[in-house]
GROMACS .gro file of C-alpha atoms in nm:
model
  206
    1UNK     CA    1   3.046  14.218   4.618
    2UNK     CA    2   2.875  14.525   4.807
    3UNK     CA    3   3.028  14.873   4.788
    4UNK     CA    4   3.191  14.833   5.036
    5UNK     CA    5   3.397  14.528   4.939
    6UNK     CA    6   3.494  14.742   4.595
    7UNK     CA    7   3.617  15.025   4.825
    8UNK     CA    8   3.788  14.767   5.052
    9UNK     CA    9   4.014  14.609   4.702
   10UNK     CA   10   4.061  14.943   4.541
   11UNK     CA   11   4.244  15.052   4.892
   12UNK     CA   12   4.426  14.723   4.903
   13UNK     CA   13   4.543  14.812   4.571
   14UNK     CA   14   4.656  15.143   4.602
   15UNK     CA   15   4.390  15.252   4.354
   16UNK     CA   16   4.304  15.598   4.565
   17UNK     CA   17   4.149  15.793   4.303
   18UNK     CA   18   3.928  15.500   4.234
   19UNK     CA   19   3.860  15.426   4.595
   20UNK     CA   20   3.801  15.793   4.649
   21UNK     CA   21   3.556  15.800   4.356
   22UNK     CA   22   3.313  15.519   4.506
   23UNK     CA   23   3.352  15.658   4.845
   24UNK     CA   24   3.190  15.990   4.702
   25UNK     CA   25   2.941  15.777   4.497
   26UNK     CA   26   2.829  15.599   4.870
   27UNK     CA   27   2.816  15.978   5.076
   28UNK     CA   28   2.556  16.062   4.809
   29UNK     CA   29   2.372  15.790   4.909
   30UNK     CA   30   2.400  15.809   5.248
   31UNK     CA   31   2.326  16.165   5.278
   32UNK     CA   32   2.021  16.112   5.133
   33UNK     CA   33   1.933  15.836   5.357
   34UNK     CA   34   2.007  16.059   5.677
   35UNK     CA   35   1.835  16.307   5.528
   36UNK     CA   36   1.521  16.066   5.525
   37UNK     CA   37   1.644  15.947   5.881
   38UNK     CA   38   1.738  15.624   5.748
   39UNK     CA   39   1.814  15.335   6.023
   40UNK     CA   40   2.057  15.162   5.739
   41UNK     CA   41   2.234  15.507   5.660
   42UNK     CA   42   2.281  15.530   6.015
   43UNK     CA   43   2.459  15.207   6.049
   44UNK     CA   44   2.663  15.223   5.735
   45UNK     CA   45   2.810  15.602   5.874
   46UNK     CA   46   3.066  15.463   6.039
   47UNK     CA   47   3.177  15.212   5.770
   48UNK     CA   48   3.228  15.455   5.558
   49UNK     CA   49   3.358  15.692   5.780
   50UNK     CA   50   3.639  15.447   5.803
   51UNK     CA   51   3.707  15.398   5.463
   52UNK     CA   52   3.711  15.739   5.396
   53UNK     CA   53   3.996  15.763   5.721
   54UNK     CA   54   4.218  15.475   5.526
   55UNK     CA   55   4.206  15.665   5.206
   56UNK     CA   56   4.343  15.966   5.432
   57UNK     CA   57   4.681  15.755   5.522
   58UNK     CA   58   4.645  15.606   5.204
   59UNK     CA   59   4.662  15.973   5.018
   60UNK     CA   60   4.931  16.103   5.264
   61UNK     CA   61   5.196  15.794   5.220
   62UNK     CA   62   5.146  15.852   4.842
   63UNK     CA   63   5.255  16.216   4.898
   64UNK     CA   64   5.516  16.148   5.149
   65UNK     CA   65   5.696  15.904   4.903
   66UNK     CA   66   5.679  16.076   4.568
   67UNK     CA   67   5.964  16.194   4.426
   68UNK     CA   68   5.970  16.532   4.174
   69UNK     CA   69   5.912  16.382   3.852
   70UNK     CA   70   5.667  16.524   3.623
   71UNK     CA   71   5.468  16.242   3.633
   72UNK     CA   72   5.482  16.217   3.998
   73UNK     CA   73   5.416  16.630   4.073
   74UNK     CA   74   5.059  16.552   3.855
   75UNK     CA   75   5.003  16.252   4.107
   76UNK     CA   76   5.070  16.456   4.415
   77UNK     CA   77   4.851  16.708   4.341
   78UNK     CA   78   4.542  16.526   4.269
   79UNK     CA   79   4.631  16.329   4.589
   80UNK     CA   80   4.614  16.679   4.777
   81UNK     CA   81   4.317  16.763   4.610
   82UNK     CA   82   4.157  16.511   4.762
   83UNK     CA   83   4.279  16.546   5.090
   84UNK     CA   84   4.161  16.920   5.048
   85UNK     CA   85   3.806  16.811   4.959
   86UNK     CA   86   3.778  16.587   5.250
   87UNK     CA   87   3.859  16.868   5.459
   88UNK     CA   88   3.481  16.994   5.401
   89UNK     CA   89   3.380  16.616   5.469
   90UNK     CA   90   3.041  16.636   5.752
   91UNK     CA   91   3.231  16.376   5.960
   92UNK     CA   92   3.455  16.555   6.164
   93UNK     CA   93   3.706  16.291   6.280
   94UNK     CA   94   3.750  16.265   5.853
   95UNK     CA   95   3.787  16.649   5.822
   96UNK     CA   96   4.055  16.654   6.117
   97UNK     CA   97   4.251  16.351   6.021
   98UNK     CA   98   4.261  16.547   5.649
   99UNK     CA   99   4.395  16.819   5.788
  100UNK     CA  100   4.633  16.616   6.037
  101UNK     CA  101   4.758  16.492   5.706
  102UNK     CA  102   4.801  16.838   5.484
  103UNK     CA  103   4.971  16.966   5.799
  104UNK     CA  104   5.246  16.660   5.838
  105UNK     CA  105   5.310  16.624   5.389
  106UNK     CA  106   5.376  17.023   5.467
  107UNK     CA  107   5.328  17.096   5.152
  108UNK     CA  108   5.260  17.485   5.072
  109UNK     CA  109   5.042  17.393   4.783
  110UNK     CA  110   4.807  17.359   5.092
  111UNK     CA  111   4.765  17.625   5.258
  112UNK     CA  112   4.546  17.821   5.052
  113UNK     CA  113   4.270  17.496   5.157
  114UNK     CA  114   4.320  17.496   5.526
  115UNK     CA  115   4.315  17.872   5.523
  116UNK     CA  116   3.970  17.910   5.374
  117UNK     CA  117   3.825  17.591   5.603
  118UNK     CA  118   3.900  17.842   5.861
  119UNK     CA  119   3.707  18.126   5.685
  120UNK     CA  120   3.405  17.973   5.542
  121UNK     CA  121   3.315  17.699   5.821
  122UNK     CA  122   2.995  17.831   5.823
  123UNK     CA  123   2.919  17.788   5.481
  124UNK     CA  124   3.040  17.429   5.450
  125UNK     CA  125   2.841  17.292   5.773
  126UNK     CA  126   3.151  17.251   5.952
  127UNK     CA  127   3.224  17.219   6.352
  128UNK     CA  128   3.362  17.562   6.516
  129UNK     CA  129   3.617  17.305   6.696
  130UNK     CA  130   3.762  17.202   6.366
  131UNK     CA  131   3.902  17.548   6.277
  132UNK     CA  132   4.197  17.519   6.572
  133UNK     CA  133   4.280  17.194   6.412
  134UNK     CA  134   4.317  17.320   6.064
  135UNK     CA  135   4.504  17.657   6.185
  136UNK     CA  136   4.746  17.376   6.398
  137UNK     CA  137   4.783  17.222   6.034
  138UNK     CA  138   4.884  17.542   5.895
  139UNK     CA  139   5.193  17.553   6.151
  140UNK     CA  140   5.304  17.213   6.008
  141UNK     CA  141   5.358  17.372   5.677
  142UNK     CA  142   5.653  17.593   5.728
  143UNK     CA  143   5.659  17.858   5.482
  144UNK     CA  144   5.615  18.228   5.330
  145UNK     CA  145   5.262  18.143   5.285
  146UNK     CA  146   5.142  17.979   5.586
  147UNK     CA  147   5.362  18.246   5.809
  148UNK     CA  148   5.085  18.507   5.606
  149UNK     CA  149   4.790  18.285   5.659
  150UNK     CA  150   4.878  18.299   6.036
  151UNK     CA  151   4.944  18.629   6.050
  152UNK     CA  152   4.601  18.713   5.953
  153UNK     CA  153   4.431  18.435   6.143
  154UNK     CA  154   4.571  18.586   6.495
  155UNK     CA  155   4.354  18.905   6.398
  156UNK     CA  156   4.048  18.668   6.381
  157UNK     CA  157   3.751  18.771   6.569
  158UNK     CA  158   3.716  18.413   6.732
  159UNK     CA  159   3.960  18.397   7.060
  160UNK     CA  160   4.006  18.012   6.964
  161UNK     CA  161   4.090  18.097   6.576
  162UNK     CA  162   4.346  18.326   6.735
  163UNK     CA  163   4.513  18.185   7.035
  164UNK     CA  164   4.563  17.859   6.821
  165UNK     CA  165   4.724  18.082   6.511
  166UNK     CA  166   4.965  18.197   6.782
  167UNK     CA  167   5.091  17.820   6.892
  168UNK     CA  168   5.129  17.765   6.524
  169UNK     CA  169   5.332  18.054   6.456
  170UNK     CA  170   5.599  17.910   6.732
  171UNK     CA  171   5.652  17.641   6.480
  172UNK     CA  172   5.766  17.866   6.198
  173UNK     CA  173   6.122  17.983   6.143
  174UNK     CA  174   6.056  18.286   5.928
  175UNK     CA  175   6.294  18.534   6.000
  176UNK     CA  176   6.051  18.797   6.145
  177UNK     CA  177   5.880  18.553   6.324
  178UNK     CA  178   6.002  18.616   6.705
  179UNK     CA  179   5.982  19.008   6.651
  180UNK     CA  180   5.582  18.908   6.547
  181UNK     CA  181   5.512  18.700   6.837
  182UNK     CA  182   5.659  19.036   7.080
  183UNK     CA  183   5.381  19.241   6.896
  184UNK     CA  184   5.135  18.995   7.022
  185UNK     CA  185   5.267  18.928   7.411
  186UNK     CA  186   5.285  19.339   7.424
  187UNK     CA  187   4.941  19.413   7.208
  188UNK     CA  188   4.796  19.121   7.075
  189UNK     CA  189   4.400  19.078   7.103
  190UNK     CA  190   4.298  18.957   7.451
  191UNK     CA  191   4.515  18.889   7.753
  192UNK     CA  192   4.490  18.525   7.701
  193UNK     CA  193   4.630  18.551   7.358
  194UNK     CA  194   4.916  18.763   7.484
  195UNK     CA  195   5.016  18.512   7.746
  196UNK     CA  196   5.063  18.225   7.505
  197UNK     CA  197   5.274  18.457   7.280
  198UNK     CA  198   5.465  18.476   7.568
  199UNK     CA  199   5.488  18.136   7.621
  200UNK     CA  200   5.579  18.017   7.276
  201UNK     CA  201   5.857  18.284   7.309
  202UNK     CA  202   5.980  18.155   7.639
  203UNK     CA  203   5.981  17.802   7.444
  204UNK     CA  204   6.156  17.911   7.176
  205UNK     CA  205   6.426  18.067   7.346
  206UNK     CA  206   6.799  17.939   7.323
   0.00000   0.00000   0.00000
């Protein structure tokens, strides 16, 4: 059997960590070979690409349907720290669906990960794009944390950073949330952003 086939029985399985362990084992391989512009790296991108995008809903149903046993709380964070790696991943359909998934488990044990994606893009080789969808993720994840993470992030100097960490702060229900989002439609950073804080206020009205 090729690599691939392994990868293929170990997700059939439900052997993630596994499967998540050869996956890595094949990106070394093919980053070399698309380093060395490699026609058979090229082709095998999008294989693995879509392995990688299984072990994503694979991952998330695993958090979705554990329950809080000691045993279980161990599982569920490996599972997120996997997610959370994949959230650096070069492909960016991968490093979206990731955070897709982090943002839906909304689980607060995330945050911390998509709030420094946003911050260190740069430094990981990530696409600009990506940050809105990790600050959306952050929305998902209603709690203390996240309501901070967004709080900062609509200070960001990148209008797209910003205007997307006001949408997500419509879709928290801290209790100081509303009186925020009036800061930001009287002061906030740029007209734009000030407009959708209006917006999300209008929408959020009884």
């Amino acid at each position: 059997k090729t690599n691939l086939d392994r990868i293929e029985d170990l997700l059939k399985l439900g052997k993630l960590s596994g499967a998540s362990a050869e996956i890595n084992k094949l990106d070394e391989q093919l980053g070399t070979g698309l380093n060395q512009n490699s026609p058979t790296a090229r082709m095998k991108a999008p294989e693995i690409a879509a392995l990688k995008n299984r072990l994503i809903s694979g991952l998330e149903r695993e958090m979705m349907d554990s329950v809080d046993s000691p045993e279980q709380l161990t599982k569920r964070a490996k599972s997120r720290g996997l997610l959370a790696l994949m959230l650096l991943d070069q492909d960016s359909l991968v490093a979206k669906n990731a955070a897709v998934s982090l943002g839906w488990i909304g689980d607060p044990m995330a945050v911390s990960s998509l709030f420094d994606a946003v911050l260190t893009w740069q430094e990981t080789g990530l696409q600009p794009f990506l940050r809105a969808d990790f600050v959306e993720a952050l929305g998902f994840i209603d709690h203390q944390s996240s309501y901070e993470a967004l709080l900062q992030l609509v200070q960001h100097d990148d209008h797209s950073v910003r205007h997307e960490a006001v949408r997500a702060l419509g879709r928290q229900t801290h209790p100081s949330v509303v009186g925020e989002l009036k800061k930001i439609a009287r002061s906030g950073k740029d007209e734009a952003g000030r407009e959708i804080a209006k917006l999300v206020l209008k929408r959020r009205a009884p």
